[in-house]
Amino acid sequence: MEKDVKILAIESSCDETAAAVVVNGRKVLSNVIASQIDIHTKFGGVVPEVASRKHIEAITPVVQEALSEANLTLNDIDAVGVTYGPGLVGALLVGVQYAKGLSYAISKPLIGVNHIEGHISANFIQYKDLKPPFVCLVVSGGHTFIVYMKDYGDFEVMGQTRDDAAGEAFDKVARAIGLGYPGGPKIDKISKQGNAEAITFPRANFHEKDCLDFSFSGIKSAVLNYLNKKKMKNEEVNEADVAASFQKAVVDVLVDNALKACEIKRVDRIAIAGGVASNSTLRTCMIEKGKEKGIDVLFPDTILCTDNAAMIGSAAYYEFLKKKNAPLELNAIPNLKLGQR
Ligand code: KG4
Ligand code: ZN
């Protein structure tokens, strides 16, 4: 029997300092997340400079906690995985430099991981038997993609947003309604008291054949216009109705395109990933519509959807198997593309 591979993974691309220990890409021994949400909430969004400073403060205790929760020491670790992009450059650099130091100190391979690939890999932790190929809808605060994962580390981008990411639209609309940051979970919650049919917001459709791209800036502007008109007429706004109607407009487009991608690739299974994958309406609609078309819908637990290091440890494992170790010159790449090395 092959020896287990224990990877210590580090994630610091945005406002979460995270470390995890993952065995063979699938079994999570620890998954520690230090969130900075409370600090950034005061500013209504992530302040990059503040994020970097907080990562520096948090990274040592977070890594130590990940090791102690896993009941391991650095000597037991077989490789160090780290997110090196995409993300905020100053934030990424904290994790990258820390991981390089650890890898050098313990003389074990360093593995650079693409954050988006990490999000997709969260599904490998949730579904132990899941293997490529499959279609994945990646919906996070910075990215919206439909990808066909042909093999580990091998992706075909089938569709992407042409402007705002889905999570970004949630955050901006939440701010406009006065719900605060981060907007996604707040819109999700308040929508439960609202009527999703109350207001018709536009769904962007591109007319090119088989185009699976998205655009969310139009929906966002329509919400802002709606709110402004109400304000000018001195009419009351039902926040729950606005939130529910906006959410439904975003979810409809995500579900339609994602299921179209399955038809194009003739697959009967789709995985969802990224922070917005924890949205309750997205989950329910994907399952319902998927059922009608005979498509199985997979999504990770909420804790694995938003930024975490366990997903990075999973993606790192498959790079480790391919011996795709990073040099100690590894740098942060803020606009790293999916599949780029
Ligand atoms: O994947 P993630 O943690 O970070 C990025 O890589 O961007 O995603 C964060 C995004 C934020 O925009 C947040 O508002 C959104 O995910 N989000 C949600 C929900 N939970 C988090 N959006 C809609 N519904 C949710 N329940
Ligand atoms: Zn993310």
mmCIF file of N, CA and C in Angstrom, residues 130-175:
data_model
loop_
_atom_site.group_PDB
_atom_site.id
_atom_site.type_symbol
_atom_site.label_atom_id
_atom_site.label_comp_id
_atom_site.label_asym_id
_atom_site.label_seq_id
_atom_site.Cartn_x
_atom_site.Cartn_y
_atom_site.Cartn_z
ATOM 1 N N LEU A 130 -15.620 11.203 -6.350
ATOM 2 C CA LEU A 130 -15.713 12.076 -7.534
ATOM 3 C C LEU A 130 -14.365 12.172 -8.243
ATOM 4 N N LYS A 131 -14.430 11.973 -9.562
ATOM 5 C CA LYS A 131 -13.220 12.084 -10.379
ATOM 6 C C LYS A 131 -13.558 12.855 -11.634
ATOM 7 N N PRO A 132 -12.612 13.579 -12.241
ATOM 8 C CA PRO A 132 -12.899 14.208 -13.527
ATOM 9 C C PRO A 132 -13.131 13.115 -14.575
ATOM 10 N N PRO A 133 -13.839 13.344 -15.667
ATOM 11 C CA PRO A 133 -14.348 14.647 -16.081
ATOM 12 C C PRO A 133 -15.718 14.988 -15.479
ATOM 13 N N PHE A 134 -15.935 16.284 -15.229
ATOM 14 C CA PHE A 134 -17.260 16.778 -14.861
ATOM 15 C C PHE A 134 -17.327 18.269 -15.134
ATOM 16 N N VAL A 135 -18.569 18.773 -15.150
ATOM 17 C CA VAL A 135 -18.767 20.217 -15.350
ATOM 18 C C VAL A 135 -18.848 20.849 -13.961
ATOM 19 N N CYS A 136 -18.282 22.044 -13.819
ATOM 20 C CA CYS A 136 -18.353 22.729 -12.522
ATOM 21 C C CYS A 136 -18.751 24.196 -12.721
ATOM 22 N N LEU A 137 -19.681 24.637 -11.910
ATOM 23 C CA LEU A 137 -20.062 26.059 -11.886
ATOM 24 C C LEU A 137 -19.321 26.681 -10.709
ATOM 25 N N VAL A 138 -18.415 27.607 -11.012
ATOM 26 C CA VAL A 138 -17.634 28.266 -9.953
ATOM 27 C C VAL A 138 -18.186 29.668 -9.742
ATOM 28 N N VAL A 139 -18.723 29.914 -8.566
ATOM 29 C CA VAL A 139 -19.334 31.221 -8.280
ATOM 30 C C VAL A 139 -18.782 31.774 -6.963
ATOM 31 N N SER A 140 -17.901 32.764 -7.095
ATOM 32 C CA SER A 140 -17.315 33.316 -5.871
ATOM 33 C C SER A 140 -17.428 34.831 -5.896
ATOM 34 N N GLY A 141 -16.733 35.479 -4.964
ATOM 35 C CA GLY A 141 -16.797 36.934 -4.897
ATOM 36 C C GLY A 141 -16.058 37.597 -6.043
ATOM 37 N N GLY A 142 -15.046 36.920 -6.568
ATOM 38 C CA GLY A 142 -14.246 37.528 -7.630
ATOM 39 C C GLY A 142 -14.394 36.839 -8.977
ATOM 40 N N HIS A 143 -15.043 35.673 -9.018
ATOM 41 C CA HIS A 143 -15.042 34.881 -10.262
ATOM 42 C C HIS A 143 -16.368 34.186 -10.512
ATOM 43 N N THR A 144 -16.702 34.074 -11.780
ATOM 44 C CA THR A 144 -17.875 33.286 -12.174
ATOM 45 C C THR A 144 -17.505 32.548 -13.457
ATOM 46 N N PHE A 145 -17.415 31.242 -13.353
ATOM 47 C CA PHE A 145 -16.983 30.417 -14.484
ATOM 48 C C PHE A 145 -17.863 29.186 -14.605
ATOM 49 N N ILE A 146 -18.025 28.716 -15.842
ATOM 50 C CA ILE A 146 -18.473 27.335 -16.027
ATOM 51 C C ILE A 146 -17.279 26.635 -16.643
ATOM 52 N N VAL A 147 -16.787 25.602 -15.975
ATOM 53 C CA VAL A 147 -15.629 24.906 -16.524
ATOM 54 C C VAL A 147 -15.913 23.429 -16.693
ATOM 55 N N TYR A 148 -15.239 22.863 -17.678
ATOM 56 C CA TYR A 148 -15.270 21.423 -17.859
ATOM 57 C C TYR A 148 -13.918 20.934 -17.372
ATOM 58 N N MET A 149 -13.920 20.179 -16.272
ATOM 59 C CA MET A 149 -12.662 19.664 -15.740
ATOM 60 C C MET A 149 -12.399 18.326 -16.404
ATOM 61 N N LYS A 150 -11.467 18.328 -17.350
ATOM 62 C CA LYS A 150 -11.210 17.112 -18.133
ATOM 63 C C LYS A 150 -10.423 16.105 -17.316
ATOM 64 N N ASP A 151 -9.461 16.643 -16.575
ATOM 65 C CA ASP A 151 -8.599 15.808 -15.741
ATOM 66 C C ASP A 151 -8.105 16.701 -14.606
ATOM 67 N N TYR A 152 -7.401 16.139 -13.644
ATOM 68 C CA TYR A 152 -6.865 16.980 -12.575
ATOM 69 C C TYR A 152 -5.928 18.027 -13.193
ATOM 70 N N GLY A 153 -6.186 19.284 -12.914
ATOM 71 C CA GLY A 153 -5.330 20.368 -13.420
ATOM 72 C C GLY A 153 -5.573 20.717 -14.878
ATOM 73 N N ASP A 154 -6.575 20.092 -15.518
ATOM 74 C CA ASP A 154 -6.823 20.338 -16.944
ATOM 75 C C ASP A 154 -8.263 20.843 -17.136
ATOM 76 N N PHE A 155 -8.394 22.112 -17.500
ATOM 77 C CA PHE A 155 -9.710 22.750 -17.541
ATOM 78 C C PHE A 155 -10.029 23.362 -18.894
ATOM 79 N N GLU A 156 -11.305 23.287 -19.253
ATOM 80 C CA GLU A 156 -11.782 24.042 -20.417
ATOM 81 C C GLU A 156 -12.816 25.041 -19.888
ATOM 82 N N VAL A 157 -12.546 26.337 -20.089
ATOM 83 C CA VAL A 157 -13.513 27.340 -19.635
ATOM 84 C C VAL A 157 -14.629 27.410 -20.682
ATOM 85 N N MET A 158 -15.866 27.100 -20.266
ATOM 86 C CA MET A 158 -16.993 27.085 -21.215
ATOM 87 C C MET A 158 -17.763 28.396 -21.186
ATOM 88 N N GLY A 159 -17.679 29.118 -20.073
ATOM 89 C CA GLY A 159 -18.394 30.389 -19.948
ATOM 90 C C GLY A 159 -17.845 31.148 -18.763
ATOM 91 N N GLN A 160 -17.963 32.460 -18.820
ATOM 92 C CA GLN A 160 -17.488 33.268 -17.690
ATOM 93 C C GLN A 160 -18.205 34.603 -17.673
ATOM 94 N N THR A 161 -18.054 35.335 -16.600
ATOM 95 C CA THR A 161 -18.735 36.623 -16.550
ATOM 96 C C THR A 161 -17.985 37.648 -17.410
ATOM 97 N N ARG A 162 -18.763 38.528 -18.037
ATOM 98 C CA ARG A 162 -18.140 39.581 -18.846
ATOM 99 C C ARG A 162 -17.979 40.863 -18.041
ATOM 100 N N ASP A 163 -18.511 40.885 -16.827
ATOM 101 C CA ASP A 163 -18.336 42.080 -15.977
ATOM 102 C C ASP A 163 -18.211 41.656 -14.510
ATOM 103 N N ASP A 164 -19.247 41.881 -13.708
ATOM 104 C CA ASP A 164 -19.151 41.553 -12.278
ATOM 105 C C ASP A 164 -19.229 40.038 -12.046
ATOM 106 N N ALA A 165 -18.568 39.602 -10.968
ATOM 107 C CA ALA A 165 -18.742 38.211 -10.544
ATOM 108 C C ALA A 165 -20.078 38.117 -9.808
ATOM 109 N N ALA A 166 -20.621 36.890 -9.715
ATOM 110 C CA ALA A 166 -21.925 36.716 -9.058
ATOM 111 C C ALA A 166 -21.881 37.216 -7.608
ATOM 112 N N GLY A 167 -20.842 36.838 -6.871
ATOM 113 C CA GLY A 167 -20.731 37.243 -5.462
ATOM 114 C C GLY A 167 -20.587 38.750 -5.323
ATOM 115 N N GLU A 168 -19.869 39.333 -6.278
ATOM 116 C CA GLU A 168 -19.683 40.792 -6.285
ATOM 117 C C GLU A 168 -21.049 41.487 -6.440
ATOM 118 N N ALA A 169 -21.884 40.945 -7.317
ATOM 119 C CA ALA A 169 -23.223 41.513 -7.521
ATOM 120 C C ALA A 169 -24.036 41.400 -6.225
ATOM 121 N N PHE A 170 -23.952 40.248 -5.559
ATOM 122 C CA PHE A 170 -24.645 40.081 -4.268
ATOM 123 C C PHE A 170 -24.163 41.137 -3.272
ATOM 124 N N ASP A 171 -22.830 41.325 -3.215
ATOM 125 C CA ASP A 171 -22.263 42.263 -2.235
ATOM 126 C C ASP A 171 -22.690 43.698 -2.534
ATOM 127 N N LYS A 172 -22.676 44.074 -3.841
ATOM 128 C CA LYS A 172 -23.027 45.455 -4.205
ATOM 129 C C LYS A 172 -24.512 45.740 -3.959
ATOM 130 N N VAL A 173 -25.356 44.774 -4.305
ATOM 131 C CA VAL A 173 -26.797 44.974 -4.112
ATOM 132 C C VAL A 173 -27.124 45.020 -2.610
ATOM 133 N N ALA A 174 -26.456 44.183 -1.842
ATOM 134 C CA ALA A 174 -26.697 44.188 -0.387
ATOM 135 C C ALA A 174 -26.337 45.553 0.197
ATOM 136 N N ARG A 175 -25.234 46.102 -0.294
ATOM 137 C CA ARG A 175 -24.812 47.413 0.211
ATOM 138 C C ARG A 175 -25.861 48.463 -0.139
#
